[in-house]
mmCIF file of C-alpha atoms in Angstrom:
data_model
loop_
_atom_site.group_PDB
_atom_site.id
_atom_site.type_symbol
_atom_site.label_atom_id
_atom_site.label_comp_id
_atom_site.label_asym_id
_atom_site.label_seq_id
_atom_site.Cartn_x
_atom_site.Cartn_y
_atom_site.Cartn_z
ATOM 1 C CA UNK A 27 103.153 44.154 -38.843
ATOM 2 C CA UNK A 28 103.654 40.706 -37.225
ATOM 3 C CA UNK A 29 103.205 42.556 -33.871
ATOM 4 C CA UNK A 30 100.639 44.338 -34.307
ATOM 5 C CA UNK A 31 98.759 40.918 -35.329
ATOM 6 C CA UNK A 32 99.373 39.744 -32.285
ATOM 7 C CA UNK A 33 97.904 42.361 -30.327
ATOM 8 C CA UNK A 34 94.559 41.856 -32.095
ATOM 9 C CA UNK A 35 94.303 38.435 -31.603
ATOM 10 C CA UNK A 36 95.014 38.687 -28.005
ATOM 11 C CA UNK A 37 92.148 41.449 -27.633
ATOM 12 C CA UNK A 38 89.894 38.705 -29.635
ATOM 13 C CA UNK A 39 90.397 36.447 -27.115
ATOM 14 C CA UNK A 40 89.783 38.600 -24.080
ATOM 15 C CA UNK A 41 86.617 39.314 -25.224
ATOM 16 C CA UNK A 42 85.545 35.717 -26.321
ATOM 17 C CA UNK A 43 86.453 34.511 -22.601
ATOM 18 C CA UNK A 44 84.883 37.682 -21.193
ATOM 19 C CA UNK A 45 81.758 36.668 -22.990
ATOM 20 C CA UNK A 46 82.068 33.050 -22.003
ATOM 21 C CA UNK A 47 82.517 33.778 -18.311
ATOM 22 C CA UNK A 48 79.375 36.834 -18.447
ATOM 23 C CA UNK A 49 77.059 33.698 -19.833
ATOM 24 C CA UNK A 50 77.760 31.599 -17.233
ATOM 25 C CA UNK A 51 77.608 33.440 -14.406
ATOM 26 C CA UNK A 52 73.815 34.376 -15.603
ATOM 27 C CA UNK A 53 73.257 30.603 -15.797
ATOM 28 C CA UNK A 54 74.188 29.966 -11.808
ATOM 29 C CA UNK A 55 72.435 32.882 -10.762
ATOM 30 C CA UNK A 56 68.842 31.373 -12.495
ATOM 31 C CA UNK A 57 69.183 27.882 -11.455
ATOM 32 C CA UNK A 58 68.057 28.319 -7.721
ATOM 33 C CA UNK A 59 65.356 29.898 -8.999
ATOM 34 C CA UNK A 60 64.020 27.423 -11.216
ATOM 35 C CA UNK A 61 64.187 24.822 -8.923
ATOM 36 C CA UNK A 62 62.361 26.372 -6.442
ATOM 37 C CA UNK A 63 59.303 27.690 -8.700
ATOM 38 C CA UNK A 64 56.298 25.149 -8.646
ATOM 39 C CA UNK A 65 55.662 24.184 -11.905
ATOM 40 C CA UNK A 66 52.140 22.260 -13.139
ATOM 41 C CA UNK A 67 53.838 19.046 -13.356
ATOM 42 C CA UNK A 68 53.806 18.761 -9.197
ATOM 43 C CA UNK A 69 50.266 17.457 -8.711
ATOM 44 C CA UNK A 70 49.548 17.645 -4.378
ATOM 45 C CA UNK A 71 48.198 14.607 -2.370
ATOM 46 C CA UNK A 72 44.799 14.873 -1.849
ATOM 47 C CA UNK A 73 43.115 16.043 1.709
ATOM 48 C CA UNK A 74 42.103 12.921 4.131
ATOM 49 C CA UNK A 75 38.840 14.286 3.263
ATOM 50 C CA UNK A 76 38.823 14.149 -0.525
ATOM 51 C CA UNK A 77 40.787 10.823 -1.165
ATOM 52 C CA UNK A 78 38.602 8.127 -2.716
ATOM 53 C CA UNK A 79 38.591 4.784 -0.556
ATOM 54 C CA UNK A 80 40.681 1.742 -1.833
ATOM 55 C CA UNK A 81 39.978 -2.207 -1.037
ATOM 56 C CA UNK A 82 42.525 -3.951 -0.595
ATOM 57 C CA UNK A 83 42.733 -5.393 -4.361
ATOM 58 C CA UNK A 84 43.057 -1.485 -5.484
ATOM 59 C CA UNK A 85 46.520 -0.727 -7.222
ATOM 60 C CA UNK A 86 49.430 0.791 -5.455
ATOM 61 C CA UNK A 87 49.651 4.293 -5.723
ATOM 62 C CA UNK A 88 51.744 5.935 -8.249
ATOM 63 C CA UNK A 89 55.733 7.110 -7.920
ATOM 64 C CA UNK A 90 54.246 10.538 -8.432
ATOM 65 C CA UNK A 91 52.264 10.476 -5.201
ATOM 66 C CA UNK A 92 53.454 9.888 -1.182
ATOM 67 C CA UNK A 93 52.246 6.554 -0.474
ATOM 68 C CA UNK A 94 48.617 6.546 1.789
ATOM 69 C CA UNK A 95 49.744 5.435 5.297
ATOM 70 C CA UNK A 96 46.441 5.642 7.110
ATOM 71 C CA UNK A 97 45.144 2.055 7.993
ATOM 72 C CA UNK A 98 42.666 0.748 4.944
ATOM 73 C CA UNK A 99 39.753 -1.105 6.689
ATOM 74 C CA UNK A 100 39.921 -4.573 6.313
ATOM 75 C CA UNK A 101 36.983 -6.314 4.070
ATOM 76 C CA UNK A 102 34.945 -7.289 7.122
ATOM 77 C CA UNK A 103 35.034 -3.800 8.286
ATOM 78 C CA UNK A 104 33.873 -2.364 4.749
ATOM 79 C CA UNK A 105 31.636 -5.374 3.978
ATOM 80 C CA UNK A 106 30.048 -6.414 7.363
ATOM 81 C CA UNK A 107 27.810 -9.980 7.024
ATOM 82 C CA UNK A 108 24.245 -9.923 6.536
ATOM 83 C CA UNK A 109 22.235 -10.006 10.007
ATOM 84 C CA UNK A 110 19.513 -12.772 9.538
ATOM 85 C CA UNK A 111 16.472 -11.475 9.960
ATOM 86 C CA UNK A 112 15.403 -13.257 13.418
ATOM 87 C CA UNK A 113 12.447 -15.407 13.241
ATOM 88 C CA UNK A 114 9.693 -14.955 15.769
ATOM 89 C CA UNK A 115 8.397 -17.862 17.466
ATOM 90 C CA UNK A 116 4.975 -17.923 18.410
ATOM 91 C CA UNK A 117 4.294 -17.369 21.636
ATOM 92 C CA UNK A 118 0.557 -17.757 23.491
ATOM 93 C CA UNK A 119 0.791 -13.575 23.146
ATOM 94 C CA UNK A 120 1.310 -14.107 19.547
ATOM 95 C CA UNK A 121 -0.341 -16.981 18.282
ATOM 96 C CA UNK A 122 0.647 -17.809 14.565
ATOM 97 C CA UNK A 123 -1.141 -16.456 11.683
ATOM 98 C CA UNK A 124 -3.862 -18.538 9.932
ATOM 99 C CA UNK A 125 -6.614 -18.104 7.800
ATOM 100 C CA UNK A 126 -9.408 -17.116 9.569
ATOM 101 C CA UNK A 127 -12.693 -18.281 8.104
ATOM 102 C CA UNK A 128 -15.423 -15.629 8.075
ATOM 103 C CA UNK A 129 -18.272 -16.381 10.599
ATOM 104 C CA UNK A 130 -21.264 -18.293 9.289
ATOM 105 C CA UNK A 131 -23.957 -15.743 8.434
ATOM 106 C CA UNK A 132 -26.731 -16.987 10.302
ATOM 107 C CA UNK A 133 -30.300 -17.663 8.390
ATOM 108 C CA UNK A 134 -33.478 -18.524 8.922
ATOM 109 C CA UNK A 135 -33.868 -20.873 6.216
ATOM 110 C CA UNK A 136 -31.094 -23.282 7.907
ATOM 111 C CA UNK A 137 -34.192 -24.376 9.547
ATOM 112 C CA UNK A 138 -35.318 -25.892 6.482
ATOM 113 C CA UNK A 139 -32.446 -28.484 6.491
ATOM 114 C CA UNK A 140 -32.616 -29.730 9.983
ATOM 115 C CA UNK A 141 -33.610 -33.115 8.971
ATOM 116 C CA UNK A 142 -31.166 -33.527 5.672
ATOM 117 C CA UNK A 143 -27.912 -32.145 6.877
ATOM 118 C CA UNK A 144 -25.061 -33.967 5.460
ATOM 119 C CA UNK A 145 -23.451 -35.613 8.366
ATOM 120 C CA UNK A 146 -26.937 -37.043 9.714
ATOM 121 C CA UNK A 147 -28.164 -38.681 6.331
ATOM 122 C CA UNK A 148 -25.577 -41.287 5.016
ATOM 123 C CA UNK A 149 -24.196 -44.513 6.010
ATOM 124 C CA UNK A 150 -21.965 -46.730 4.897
ATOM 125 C CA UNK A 151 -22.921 -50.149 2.533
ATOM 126 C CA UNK A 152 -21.384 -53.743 2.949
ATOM 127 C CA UNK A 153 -19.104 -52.344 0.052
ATOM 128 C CA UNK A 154 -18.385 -49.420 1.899
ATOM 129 C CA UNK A 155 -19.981 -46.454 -0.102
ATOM 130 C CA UNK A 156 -21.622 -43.839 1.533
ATOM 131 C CA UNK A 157 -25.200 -44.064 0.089
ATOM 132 C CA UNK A 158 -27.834 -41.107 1.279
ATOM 133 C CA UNK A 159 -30.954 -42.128 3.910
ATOM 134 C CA UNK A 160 -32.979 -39.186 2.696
ATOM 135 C CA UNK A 161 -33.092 -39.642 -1.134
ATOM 136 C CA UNK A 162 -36.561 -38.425 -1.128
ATOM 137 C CA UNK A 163 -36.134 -35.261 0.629
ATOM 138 C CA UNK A 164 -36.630 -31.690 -1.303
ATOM 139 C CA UNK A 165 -33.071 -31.067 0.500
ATOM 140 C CA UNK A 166 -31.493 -33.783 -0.774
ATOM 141 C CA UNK A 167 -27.290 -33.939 -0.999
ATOM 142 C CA UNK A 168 -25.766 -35.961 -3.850
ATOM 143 C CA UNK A 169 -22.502 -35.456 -5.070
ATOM 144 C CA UNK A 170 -19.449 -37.486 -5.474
ATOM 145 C CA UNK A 171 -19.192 -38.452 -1.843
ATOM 146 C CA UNK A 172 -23.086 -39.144 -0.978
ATOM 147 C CA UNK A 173 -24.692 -41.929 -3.199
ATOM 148 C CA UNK A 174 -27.859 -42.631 -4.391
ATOM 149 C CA UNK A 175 -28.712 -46.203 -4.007
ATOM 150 C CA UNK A 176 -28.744 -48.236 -7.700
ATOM 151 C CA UNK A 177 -32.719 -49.252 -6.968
ATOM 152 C CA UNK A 178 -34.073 -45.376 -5.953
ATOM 153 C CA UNK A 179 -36.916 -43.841 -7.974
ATOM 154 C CA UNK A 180 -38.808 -40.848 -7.250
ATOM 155 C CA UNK A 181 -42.796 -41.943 -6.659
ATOM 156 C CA UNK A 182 -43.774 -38.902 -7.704
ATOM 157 C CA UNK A 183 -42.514 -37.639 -11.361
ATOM 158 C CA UNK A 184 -44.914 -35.764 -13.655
ATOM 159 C CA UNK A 185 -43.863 -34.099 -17.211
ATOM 160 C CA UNK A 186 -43.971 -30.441 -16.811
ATOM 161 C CA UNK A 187 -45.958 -27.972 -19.419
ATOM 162 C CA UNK A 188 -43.032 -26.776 -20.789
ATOM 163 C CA UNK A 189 -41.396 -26.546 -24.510
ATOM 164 C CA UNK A 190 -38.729 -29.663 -24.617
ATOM 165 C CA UNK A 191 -35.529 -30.012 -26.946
ATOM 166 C CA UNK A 192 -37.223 -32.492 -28.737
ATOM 167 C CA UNK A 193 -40.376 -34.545 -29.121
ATOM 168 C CA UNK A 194 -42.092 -37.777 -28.221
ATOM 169 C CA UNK A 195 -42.088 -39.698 -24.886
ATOM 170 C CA UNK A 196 -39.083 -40.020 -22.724
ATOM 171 C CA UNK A 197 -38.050 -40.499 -19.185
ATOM 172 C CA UNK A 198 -35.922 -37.124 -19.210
ATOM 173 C CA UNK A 199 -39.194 -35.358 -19.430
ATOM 174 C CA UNK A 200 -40.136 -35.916 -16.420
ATOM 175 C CA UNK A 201 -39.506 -34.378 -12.840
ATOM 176 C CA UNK A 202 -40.478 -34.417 -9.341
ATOM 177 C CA UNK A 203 -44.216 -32.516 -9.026
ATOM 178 C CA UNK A 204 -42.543 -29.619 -6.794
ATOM 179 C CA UNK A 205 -40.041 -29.261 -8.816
ATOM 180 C CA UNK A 206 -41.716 -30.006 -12.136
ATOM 181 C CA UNK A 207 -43.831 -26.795 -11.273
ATOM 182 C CA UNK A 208 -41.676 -24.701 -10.076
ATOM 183 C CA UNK A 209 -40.122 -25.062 -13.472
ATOM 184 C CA UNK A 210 -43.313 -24.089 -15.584
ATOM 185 C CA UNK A 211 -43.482 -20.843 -13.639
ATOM 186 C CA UNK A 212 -39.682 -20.417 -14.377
ATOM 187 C CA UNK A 213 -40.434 -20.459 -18.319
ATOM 188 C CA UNK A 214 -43.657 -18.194 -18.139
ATOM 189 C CA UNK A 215 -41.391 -15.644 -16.494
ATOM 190 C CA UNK A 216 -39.013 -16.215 -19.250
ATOM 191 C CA UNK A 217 -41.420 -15.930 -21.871
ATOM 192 C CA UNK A 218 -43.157 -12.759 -20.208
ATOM 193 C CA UNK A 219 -39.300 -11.567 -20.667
ATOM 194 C CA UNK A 220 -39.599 -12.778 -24.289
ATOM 195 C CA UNK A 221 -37.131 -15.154 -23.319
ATOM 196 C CA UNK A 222 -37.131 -18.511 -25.291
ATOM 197 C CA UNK A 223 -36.053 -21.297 -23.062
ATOM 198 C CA UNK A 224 -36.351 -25.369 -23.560
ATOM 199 C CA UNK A 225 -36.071 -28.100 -21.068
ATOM 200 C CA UNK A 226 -33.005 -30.894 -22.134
ATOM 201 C CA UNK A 227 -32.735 -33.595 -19.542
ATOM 202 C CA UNK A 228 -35.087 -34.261 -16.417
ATOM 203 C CA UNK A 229 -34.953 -37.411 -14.632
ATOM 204 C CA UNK A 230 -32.169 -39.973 -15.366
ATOM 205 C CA UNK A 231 -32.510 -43.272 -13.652
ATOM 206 C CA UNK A 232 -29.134 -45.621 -12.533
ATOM 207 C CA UNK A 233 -29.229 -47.636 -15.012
ATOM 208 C CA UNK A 234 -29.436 -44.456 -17.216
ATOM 209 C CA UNK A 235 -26.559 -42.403 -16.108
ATOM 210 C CA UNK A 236 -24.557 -45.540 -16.290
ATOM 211 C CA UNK A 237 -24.716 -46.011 -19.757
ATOM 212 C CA UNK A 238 -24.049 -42.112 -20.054
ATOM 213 C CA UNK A 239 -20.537 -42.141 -17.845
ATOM 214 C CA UNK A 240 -19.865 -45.109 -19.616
ATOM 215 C CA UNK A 241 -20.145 -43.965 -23.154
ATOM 216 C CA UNK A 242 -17.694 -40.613 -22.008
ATOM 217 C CA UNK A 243 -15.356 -42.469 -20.324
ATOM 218 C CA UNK A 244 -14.925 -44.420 -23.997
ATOM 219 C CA UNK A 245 -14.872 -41.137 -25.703
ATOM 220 C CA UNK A 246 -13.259 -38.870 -23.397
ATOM 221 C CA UNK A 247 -11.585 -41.193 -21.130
ATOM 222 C CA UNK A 248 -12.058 -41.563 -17.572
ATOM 223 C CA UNK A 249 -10.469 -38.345 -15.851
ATOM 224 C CA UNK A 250 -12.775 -35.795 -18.187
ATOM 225 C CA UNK A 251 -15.592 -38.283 -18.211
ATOM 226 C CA UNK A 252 -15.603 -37.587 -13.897
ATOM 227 C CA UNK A 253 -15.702 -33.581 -14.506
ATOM 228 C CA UNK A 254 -18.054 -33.596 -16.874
ATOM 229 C CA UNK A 255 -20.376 -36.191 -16.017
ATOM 230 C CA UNK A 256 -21.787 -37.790 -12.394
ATOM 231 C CA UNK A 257 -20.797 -41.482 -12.443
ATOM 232 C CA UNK A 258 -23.950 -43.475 -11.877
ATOM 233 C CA UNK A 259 -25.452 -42.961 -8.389
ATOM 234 C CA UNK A 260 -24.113 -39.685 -7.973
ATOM 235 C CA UNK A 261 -26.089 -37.700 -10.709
ATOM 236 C CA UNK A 262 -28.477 -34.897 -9.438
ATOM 237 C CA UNK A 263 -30.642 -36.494 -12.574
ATOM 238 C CA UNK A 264 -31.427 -39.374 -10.569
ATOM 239 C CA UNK A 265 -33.370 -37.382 -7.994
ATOM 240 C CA UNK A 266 -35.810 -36.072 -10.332
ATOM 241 C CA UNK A 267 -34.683 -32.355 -9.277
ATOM 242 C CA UNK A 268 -32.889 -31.477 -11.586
ATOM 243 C CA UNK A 269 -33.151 -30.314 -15.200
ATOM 244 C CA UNK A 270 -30.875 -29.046 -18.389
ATOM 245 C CA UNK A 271 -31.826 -26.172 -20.019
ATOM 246 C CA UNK A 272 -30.821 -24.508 -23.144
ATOM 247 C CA UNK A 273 -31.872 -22.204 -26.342
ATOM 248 C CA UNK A 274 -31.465 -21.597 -29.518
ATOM 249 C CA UNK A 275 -28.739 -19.770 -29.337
ATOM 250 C CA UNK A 276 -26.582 -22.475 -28.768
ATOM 251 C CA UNK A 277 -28.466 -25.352 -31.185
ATOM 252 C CA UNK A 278 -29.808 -26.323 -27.545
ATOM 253 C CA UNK A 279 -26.597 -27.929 -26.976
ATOM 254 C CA UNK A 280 -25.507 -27.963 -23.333
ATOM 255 C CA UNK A 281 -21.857 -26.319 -23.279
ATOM 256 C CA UNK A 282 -20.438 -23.248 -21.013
ATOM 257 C CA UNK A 283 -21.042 -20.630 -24.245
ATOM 258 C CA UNK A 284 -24.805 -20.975 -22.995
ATOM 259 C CA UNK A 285 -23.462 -18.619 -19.763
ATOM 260 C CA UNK A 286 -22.691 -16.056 -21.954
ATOM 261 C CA UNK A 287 -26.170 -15.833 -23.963
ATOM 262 C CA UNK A 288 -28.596 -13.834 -22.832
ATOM 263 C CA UNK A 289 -31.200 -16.649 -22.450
ATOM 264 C CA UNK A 290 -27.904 -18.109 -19.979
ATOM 265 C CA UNK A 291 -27.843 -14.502 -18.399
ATOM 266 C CA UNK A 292 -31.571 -14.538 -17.944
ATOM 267 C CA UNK A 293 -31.596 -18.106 -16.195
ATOM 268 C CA UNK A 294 -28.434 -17.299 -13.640
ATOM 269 C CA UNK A 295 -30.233 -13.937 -12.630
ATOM 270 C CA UNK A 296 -33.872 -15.311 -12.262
ATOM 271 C CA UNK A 297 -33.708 -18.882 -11.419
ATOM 272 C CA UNK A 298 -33.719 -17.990 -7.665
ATOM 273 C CA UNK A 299 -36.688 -16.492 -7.605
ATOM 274 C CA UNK A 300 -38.727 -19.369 -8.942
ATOM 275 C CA UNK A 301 -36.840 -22.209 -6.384
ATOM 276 C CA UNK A 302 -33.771 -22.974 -8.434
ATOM 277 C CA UNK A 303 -30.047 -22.517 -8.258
ATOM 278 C CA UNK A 304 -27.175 -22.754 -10.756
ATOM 279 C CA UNK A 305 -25.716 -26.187 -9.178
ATOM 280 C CA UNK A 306 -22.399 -26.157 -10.477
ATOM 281 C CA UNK A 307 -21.027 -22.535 -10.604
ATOM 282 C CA UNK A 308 -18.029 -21.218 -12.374
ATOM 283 C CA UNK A 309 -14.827 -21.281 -10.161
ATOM 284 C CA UNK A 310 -16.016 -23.821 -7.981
ATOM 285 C CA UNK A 311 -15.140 -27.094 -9.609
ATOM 286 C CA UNK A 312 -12.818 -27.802 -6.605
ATOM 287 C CA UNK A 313 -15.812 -27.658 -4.281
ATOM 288 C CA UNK A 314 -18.648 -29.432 -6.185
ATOM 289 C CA UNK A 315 -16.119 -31.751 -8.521
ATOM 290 C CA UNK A 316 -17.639 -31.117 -11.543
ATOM 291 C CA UNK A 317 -17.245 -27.947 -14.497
ATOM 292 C CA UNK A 318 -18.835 -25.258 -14.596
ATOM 293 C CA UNK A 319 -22.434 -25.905 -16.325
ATOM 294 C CA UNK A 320 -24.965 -22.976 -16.677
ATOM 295 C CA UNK A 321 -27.485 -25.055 -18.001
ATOM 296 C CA UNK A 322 -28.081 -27.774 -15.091
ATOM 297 C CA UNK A 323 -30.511 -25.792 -12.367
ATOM 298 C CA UNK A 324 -31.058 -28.079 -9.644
ATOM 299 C CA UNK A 325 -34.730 -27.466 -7.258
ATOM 300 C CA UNK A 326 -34.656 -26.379 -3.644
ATOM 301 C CA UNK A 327 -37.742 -24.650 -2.938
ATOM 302 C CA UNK A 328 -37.642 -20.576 -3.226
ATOM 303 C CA UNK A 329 -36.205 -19.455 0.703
ATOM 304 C CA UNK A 330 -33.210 -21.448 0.309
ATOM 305 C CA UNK A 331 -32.322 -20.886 -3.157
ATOM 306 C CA UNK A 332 -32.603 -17.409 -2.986
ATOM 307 C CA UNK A 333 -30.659 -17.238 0.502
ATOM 308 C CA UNK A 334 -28.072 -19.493 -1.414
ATOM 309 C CA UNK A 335 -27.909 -16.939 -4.538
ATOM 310 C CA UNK A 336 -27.084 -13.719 -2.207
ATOM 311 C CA UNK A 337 -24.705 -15.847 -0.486
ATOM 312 C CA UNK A 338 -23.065 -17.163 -4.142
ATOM 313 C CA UNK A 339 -21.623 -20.445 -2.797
ATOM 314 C CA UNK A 340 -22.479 -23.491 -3.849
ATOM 315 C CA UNK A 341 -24.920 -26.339 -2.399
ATOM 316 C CA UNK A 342 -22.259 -28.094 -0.514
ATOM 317 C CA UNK A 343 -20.630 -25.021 1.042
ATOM 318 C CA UNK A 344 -24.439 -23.750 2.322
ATOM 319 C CA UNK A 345 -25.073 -27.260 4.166
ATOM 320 C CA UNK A 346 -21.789 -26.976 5.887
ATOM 321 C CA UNK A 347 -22.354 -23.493 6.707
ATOM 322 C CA UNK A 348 -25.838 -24.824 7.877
ATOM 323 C CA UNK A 349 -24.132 -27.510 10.174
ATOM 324 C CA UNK A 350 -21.892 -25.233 12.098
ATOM 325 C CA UNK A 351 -25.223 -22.529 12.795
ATOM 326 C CA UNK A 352 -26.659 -26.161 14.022
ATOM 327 C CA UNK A 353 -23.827 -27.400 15.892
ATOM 328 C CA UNK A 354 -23.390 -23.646 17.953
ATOM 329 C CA UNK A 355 -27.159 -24.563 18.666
ATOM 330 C CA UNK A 356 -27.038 -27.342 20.070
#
């Protein structure tokens, strides 16, 4: 019995070790295999082509991945400097660039102002103001460089037929006898356009506009008081050319709103055609010194102030424009 045990046992363990050695022979037979099968975790290098750039501050590639031995361009290779843009120097082929002034438009009523251009009618005072020679002149030039002298008065000022601001007697009535006539046909056109228009301020004399530039310069102080008002001497008033008009619109006051009425609109469009021009326009206060006033028309006889109008410049900018046709003249 104790035999035959023994024989069992010993077949037992044939077959366990049989088994054993079967299983591992399977094993060596699939491990070259397995090794040599790509599998997804092997990622390839990229083509020369494909692979993305890298400055020199990029990181270092991964352990996954063969390190990139091509050369990596060097920053000033990648980055190259800004050329500066090279600067031409004028040459006498290519003169620099300026602003070319537009030629003087030649007219006919530059002949007017032979005898009161600018640079022939002033001289100079033992104080050293420039103070006009031809204060009685239709023409005349006043502004903040050309002075009337403290003693002139026109000889020949008349009150015009027109409706006035207000009533009774006063030196502002009164204008020059061109001009003061020129203005009565400029308010019977008005009216015929049932326009309602009324004269302001007229004549002014020295002593007049003084007391006027004074009295802002107290209220407004000095630097408004000189855009808003002619110190005395320099006042258009003073000539007896000149004249503020308003309307109802307004209370008659004199103030830029009077532009935009259509008694304003009237005056800018028509005043031309009766010997008048706007003196100080709107967006030339660096030219004539002074803000823009719609009401103030200043006389120059028809030719020039409608020559003037189609031009649109102001007083100061037509004499020098009639200097220069004068000077190529000469």
């Amino acid at each position: 019995m104790k035999k035959r045990n023994r024989k069992i046992a010993a077949a037992l363990g044939i077959v366990i070790i049989g088994g054993i050695w079967y299983n591992g022979a399977q094993s060596s037979k699939a491990l070259p295999s397995e090794q040599a099968s790509p599998t997804s975790s092997f990622t390839p290098l990229p083509s020369p082509s494909d692979e993305p750039s890298q400055s020199p501050e990029s990181p270092s590639p991964s352990a996954s991945q063969a390190p990139d031995k091509s050369p990596k361009p060097s920053a000033s290779a990648s980055n190259p400097p800004t050329a500066k843009p090279t600067e031409t120097k004028p040459t006498e082929s290519t003169p620099p660039t300026e602003a070319v002034k537009p030629p003087v438009k030649e007219s006919a009523a530059f002949e007017l102002l032979a005898d009161s251009l600018p640079g022939s009618t002033v001289r100079k005072n033992k104080q050293g103001l420039a103070v006009i020679t031809n204060a009685s002149s239709l023409y005349v030039l006043v502004n903040k460089q050309r002075n009337l002298a403290s003693d002139y008065v026109p000889k020949d000022l008349i009150v015009p037929d027109v409706p006035f601001s207000f009533s009774g007697d006063s030196p502002k009535k009164q204008m020059r006898k061109a001009a003061a006539k020129a203005l009565e046909s400029l308010f019977k056109a008005a009216k015929d356009d049932g326009i309602k228009l009324k004269a302001v301020s007229g004549y002014r004399s020295y002593a007049t506009q003084k007391s006027i530039f004074d009295s802002n310069v107290k209220r407004k102080g000095e630097k408004v008081a000189n855009r808003t008002s002619a110190r005395p001497g320099q006042s258009e008033h003073q000539t007896g050319l000149a004249m503020d008009i308003s309307s109802a619109s307004v209370g008659y006051a004199l103030e830029e709103s009077f532009g935009k009425t259509k008694e304003g609109q009237w005056l800018a469009k028509h005043a031309a055609e009766h010997g008048f021009i706007i003196r100080y326009l709107k967006g030339k206060e660096s030219v004539t010194g002074y803000s823009y006033e719609p009401w103030h028309v200043r006389f120059v006889g028809k030719e020039i102030a409608e020559d003037i109008a189609n031009k649109k410049v102001t007083l100061e900018q037509y004499f020098e424009d009639a200097e220069t046709a004068m000077a190529r003249k000469a």
